[in-house]
Amino acid sequence: MHPMLNIAVRAARNAGKVILRACENMSQVETSQKGSNDFVTNVDKEAELVIRDTILKAYPEHAIVGEELGHTDGKQADYLWVIDPLDGTTNFIKGIPHFAISIALKVKGRVEQAVVYDPIRDELFTASRGQGAQLNSKRIRVTKSTELAGSVLATGFPFKQKHHLDAYTETFKALFIQTTDIRRAGSAALDMAYVAAGRIDGFYEIGLKPWDTAAGELLIKEAGGMLMDFAGGANYNNSGNIVCGAPKLISLNTCSI
């Protein structure tokens, strides 16, 4: 395992311990609202602090950006860690056991290392550029699906941007009538990890942030998948609008989105 991936795994597992302890005593979880339908807990912040501490002990000059605590400059600015300490906070608050820790390392703007960790199931999705993607150290691949018929997709509703609801609903209708089914589970990081693992054929969502997708992006690429924006280009990191999955499925059916 690459040394920097090893640190990312250690950071994710340390954060997982924080989250699992909180699950055992939810009465101690403090929740606040940071935006429209956008919640944060003391556990999100504590988990991010643990991740940052683990990374900076190993690489004190690296930069970090996280969902909850913002940007920390580093002397080695070419190395940027992108963190979502608890992707699926609403699930966590409601006691729905589906959420994850997402950690990615960008080197000169390109994702080189990625971890998505589900502490409830103890499932660790990892990838290093050029080395493939793994789930608990076993190689994973996207599905070989080539058409929407028979496929299962995942999505996320635009719950923070409800002005997109009409456009989203039309897209959902166009896809739903052609697929076997569509899932909405509440964690983009896990949705993308599941695409990489071949559990679902594709995923799409509007308005995601870099910390939602950075680790999943490398997982999918290293698992043989494809990512694009809704126009069929590569601007998904800027637009936040992402489509990913089995290459032929995505390239042939992006026009439906």
mmCIF file of N, CA and C in Angstrom, residues 126-181:
data_model
loop_
_atom_site.group_PDB
_atom_site.id
_atom_site.type_symbol
_atom_site.label_atom_id
_atom_site.label_comp_id
_atom_site.label_asym_id
_atom_site.label_seq_id
_atom_site.Cartn_x
_atom_site.Cartn_y
_atom_site.Cartn_z
ATOM 1 N N THR A 126 -10.648 1.526 -1.363
ATOM 2 C CA THR A 126 -9.394 2.252 -1.531
ATOM 3 C C THR A 126 -8.953 2.230 -2.989
ATOM 4 N N ALA A 127 -8.162 3.251 -3.350
ATOM 5 C CA ALA A 127 -7.574 3.287 -4.691
ATOM 6 C C ALA A 127 -6.322 4.149 -4.675
ATOM 7 N N SER A 128 -5.318 3.709 -5.435
ATOM 8 C CA SER A 128 -4.143 4.506 -5.762
ATOM 9 C C SER A 128 -4.076 4.601 -7.276
ATOM 10 N N ARG A 129 -3.755 5.780 -7.786
ATOM 11 C CA ARG A 129 -3.737 5.956 -9.244
ATOM 12 C C ARG A 129 -2.823 4.927 -9.903
ATOM 13 N N GLY A 130 -3.379 4.229 -10.888
ATOM 14 C CA GLY A 130 -2.623 3.240 -11.632
ATOM 15 C C GLY A 130 -2.528 1.879 -10.977
ATOM 16 N N GLN A 131 -3.143 1.730 -9.794
ATOM 17 C CA GLN A 131 -3.019 0.472 -9.045
ATOM 18 C C GLN A 131 -4.351 -0.247 -8.859
ATOM 19 N N GLY A 132 -5.407 0.244 -9.483
ATOM 20 C CA GLY A 132 -6.704 -0.392 -9.333
ATOM 21 C C GLY A 132 -7.422 0.041 -8.065
ATOM 22 N N ALA A 133 -8.630 -0.453 -7.896
ATOM 23 C CA ALA A 133 -9.461 -0.145 -6.729
ATOM 24 C C ALA A 133 -9.761 -1.424 -5.970
ATOM 25 N N GLN A 134 -9.895 -1.292 -4.662
ATOM 26 C CA GLN A 134 -10.113 -2.458 -3.802
ATOM 27 C C GLN A 134 -11.241 -2.206 -2.797
ATOM 28 N N LEU A 135 -11.860 -3.266 -2.385
ATOM 29 C CA LEU A 135 -12.781 -3.280 -1.255
ATOM 30 C C LEU A 135 -12.244 -4.294 -0.261
ATOM 31 N N ASN A 136 -11.843 -3.800 0.905
ATOM 32 C CA ASN A 136 -11.214 -4.676 1.913
ATOM 33 C C ASN A 136 -10.119 -5.533 1.284
ATOM 34 N N SER A 137 -9.273 -4.858 0.490
ATOM 35 C CA SER A 137 -8.072 -5.438 -0.132
ATOM 36 C C SER A 137 -8.356 -6.392 -1.283
ATOM 37 N N LYS A 138 -9.610 -6.510 -1.737
ATOM 38 C CA LYS A 138 -9.934 -7.349 -2.886
ATOM 39 C C LYS A 138 -10.308 -6.454 -4.067
ATOM 40 N N ARG A 139 -9.778 -6.779 -5.227
ATOM 41 C CA ARG A 139 -9.976 -5.961 -6.420
ATOM 42 C C ARG A 139 -11.459 -5.843 -6.774
ATOM 43 N N ILE A 140 -11.876 -4.641 -7.170
ATOM 44 C CA ILE A 140 -13.254 -4.408 -7.586
ATOM 45 C C ILE A 140 -13.282 -3.801 -8.982
ATOM 46 N N ARG A 141 -14.405 -4.013 -9.687
ATOM 47 C CA ARG A 141 -14.594 -3.487 -11.035
ATOM 48 C C ARG A 141 -16.038 -3.014 -11.185
ATOM 49 N N VAL A 142 -16.235 -2.042 -12.052
ATOM 50 C CA VAL A 142 -17.586 -1.615 -12.387
ATOM 51 C C VAL A 142 -18.266 -2.726 -13.180
ATOM 52 N N THR A 143 -19.580 -2.618 -13.333
ATOM 53 C CA THR A 143 -20.309 -3.634 -14.086
ATOM 54 C C THR A 143 -20.009 -3.514 -15.585
ATOM 55 N N LYS A 144 -20.436 -4.506 -16.324
ATOM 56 C CA LYS A 144 -20.258 -4.504 -17.775
ATOM 57 C C LYS A 144 -21.524 -4.038 -18.490
ATOM 58 N N SER A 145 -22.415 -3.408 -17.748
ATOM 59 C CA SER A 145 -23.697 -2.988 -18.312
ATOM 60 C C SER A 145 -23.495 -2.034 -19.493
ATOM 61 N N THR A 146 -24.276 -2.223 -20.535
ATOM 62 C CA THR A 146 -24.168 -1.376 -21.732
ATOM 63 C C THR A 146 -25.460 -0.640 -22.058
ATOM 64 N N GLU A 147 -26.553 -0.972 -21.383
ATOM 65 C CA GLU A 147 -27.819 -0.307 -21.681
ATOM 66 C C GLU A 147 -28.629 -0.134 -20.415
ATOM 67 N N LEU A 148 -29.532 0.839 -20.440
ATOM 68 C CA LEU A 148 -30.343 1.148 -19.261
ATOM 69 C C LEU A 148 -31.286 0.005 -18.911
ATOM 70 N N ALA A 149 -31.802 -0.689 -19.909
ATOM 71 C CA ALA A 149 -32.678 -1.830 -19.636
ATOM 72 C C ALA A 149 -31.924 -2.854 -18.798
ATOM 73 N N GLY A 150 -32.488 -3.192 -17.665
ATOM 74 C CA GLY A 150 -31.861 -4.153 -16.770
ATOM 75 C C GLY A 150 -30.898 -3.558 -15.764
ATOM 76 N N SER A 151 -30.644 -2.271 -15.873
ATOM 77 C CA SER A 151 -29.680 -1.644 -14.972
ATOM 78 C C SER A 151 -30.354 -1.121 -13.700
ATOM 79 N N VAL A 152 -29.545 -0.971 -12.656
ATOM 80 C CA VAL A 152 -29.971 -0.315 -11.415
ATOM 81 C C VAL A 152 -29.069 0.899 -11.212
ATOM 82 N N LEU A 153 -29.679 2.059 -11.101
ATOM 83 C CA LEU A 153 -28.940 3.301 -10.901
ATOM 84 C C LEU A 153 -29.118 3.802 -9.478
ATOM 85 N N ALA A 154 -28.235 4.707 -9.077
ATOM 86 C CA ALA A 154 -28.376 5.420 -7.806
ATOM 87 C C ALA A 154 -28.395 6.910 -8.108
ATOM 88 N N THR A 155 -29.002 7.661 -7.216
ATOM 89 C CA THR A 155 -29.093 9.104 -7.397
ATOM 90 C C THR A 155 -29.186 9.790 -6.047
ATOM 91 N N GLY A 156 -29.133 11.098 -6.077
ATOM 92 C CA GLY A 156 -29.376 11.914 -4.888
ATOM 93 C C GLY A 156 -30.314 13.034 -5.265
ATOM 94 N N PHE A 157 -31.298 13.287 -4.451
ATOM 95 C CA PHE A 157 -32.240 14.371 -4.730
ATOM 96 C C PHE A 157 -31.577 15.724 -4.467
ATOM 97 N N PRO A 158 -31.985 16.782 -5.176
ATOM 98 C CA PRO A 158 -31.406 18.113 -4.945
ATOM 99 C C PRO A 158 -32.031 18.789 -3.719
ATOM 100 N N PHE A 159 -31.850 18.171 -2.540
ATOM 101 C CA PHE A 159 -32.539 18.643 -1.342
ATOM 102 C C PHE A 159 -32.009 19.980 -0.845
ATOM 103 N N LYS A 160 -30.781 20.363 -1.233
ATOM 104 C CA LYS A 160 -30.241 21.672 -0.863
ATOM 105 C C LYS A 160 -30.532 22.723 -1.926
ATOM 106 N N GLN A 161 -30.963 22.282 -3.098
ATOM 107 C CA GLN A 161 -31.210 23.184 -4.233
ATOM 108 C C GLN A 161 -32.545 22.820 -4.875
ATOM 109 N N LYS A 162 -33.614 23.042 -4.144
ATOM 110 C CA LYS A 162 -34.922 22.571 -4.588
ATOM 111 C C LYS A 162 -35.458 23.315 -5.803
ATOM 112 N N HIS A 163 -34.782 24.410 -6.172
ATOM 113 C CA HIS A 163 -35.185 25.090 -7.408
ATOM 114 C C HIS A 163 -34.870 24.238 -8.639
ATOM 115 N N HIS A 164 -34.041 23.205 -8.472
ATOM 116 C CA HIS A 164 -33.735 22.280 -9.571
ATOM 117 C C HIS A 164 -34.722 21.108 -9.635
ATOM 118 N N LEU A 165 -35.743 21.127 -8.790
ATOM 119 C CA LEU A 165 -36.596 19.948 -8.657
ATOM 120 C C LEU A 165 -37.300 19.573 -9.954
ATOM 121 N N ASP A 166 -37.832 20.558 -10.689
ATOM 122 C CA ASP A 166 -38.557 20.237 -11.923
ATOM 123 C C ASP A 166 -37.636 19.572 -12.942
ATOM 124 N N ALA A 167 -36.439 20.136 -13.125
ATOM 125 C CA ALA A 167 -35.487 19.554 -14.079
ATOM 126 C C ALA A 167 -35.056 18.177 -13.624
ATOM 127 N N TYR A 168 -34.838 18.046 -12.313
ATOM 128 C CA TYR A 168 -34.432 16.747 -11.786
ATOM 129 C C TYR A 168 -35.534 15.709 -11.992
ATOM 130 N N THR A 169 -36.766 16.090 -11.731
ATOM 131 C CA THR A 169 -37.886 15.163 -11.858
ATOM 132 C C THR A 169 -38.042 14.669 -13.298
ATOM 133 N N GLU A 170 -37.852 15.572 -14.257
ATOM 134 C CA GLU A 170 -37.936 15.158 -15.656
ATOM 135 C C GLU A 170 -36.839 14.155 -16.002
ATOM 136 N N THR A 171 -35.646 14.401 -15.482
ATOM 137 C CA THR A 171 -34.541 13.464 -15.703
ATOM 138 C C THR A 171 -34.841 12.106 -15.078
ATOM 139 N N PHE A 172 -35.339 12.143 -13.840
ATOM 140 C CA PHE A 172 -35.671 10.908 -13.139
ATOM 141 C C PHE A 172 -36.693 10.096 -13.930
ATOM 142 N N LYS A 173 -37.732 10.773 -14.419
ATOM 143 C CA LYS A 173 -38.766 10.082 -15.187
ATOM 144 C C LYS A 173 -38.197 9.440 -16.450
ATOM 145 N N ALA A 174 -37.329 10.178 -17.141
ATOM 146 C CA ALA A 174 -36.756 9.672 -18.385
ATOM 147 C C ALA A 174 -35.911 8.427 -18.144
ATOM 148 N N LEU A 175 -35.186 8.403 -17.031
ATOM 149 C CA LEU A 175 -34.342 7.265 -16.717
ATOM 150 C C LEU A 175 -35.126 6.112 -16.100
ATOM 151 N N PHE A 176 -36.049 6.446 -15.221
ATOM 152 C CA PHE A 176 -36.761 5.416 -14.458
ATOM 153 C C PHE A 176 -37.534 4.461 -15.358
ATOM 154 N N ILE A 177 -38.147 4.994 -16.404
ATOM 155 C CA ILE A 177 -38.959 4.136 -17.266
ATOM 156 C C ILE A 177 -38.093 3.159 -18.072
ATOM 157 N N GLN A 178 -36.786 3.424 -18.145
ATOM 158 C CA GLN A 178 -35.904 2.558 -18.930
ATOM 159 C C GLN A 178 -35.103 1.568 -18.078
ATOM 160 N N THR A 179 -35.003 1.840 -16.764
ATOM 161 C CA THR A 179 -34.158 1.019 -15.899
ATOM 162 C C THR A 179 -34.981 -0.002 -15.122
ATOM 163 N N THR A 180 -34.269 -0.925 -14.472
ATOM 164 C CA THR A 180 -34.946 -1.841 -13.554
ATOM 165 C C THR A 180 -35.425 -1.085 -12.329
ATOM 166 N N ASP A 181 -34.547 -0.202 -11.786
ATOM 167 C CA ASP A 181 -34.913 0.572 -10.596
ATOM 168 C C ASP A 181 -33.857 1.644 -10.356
#
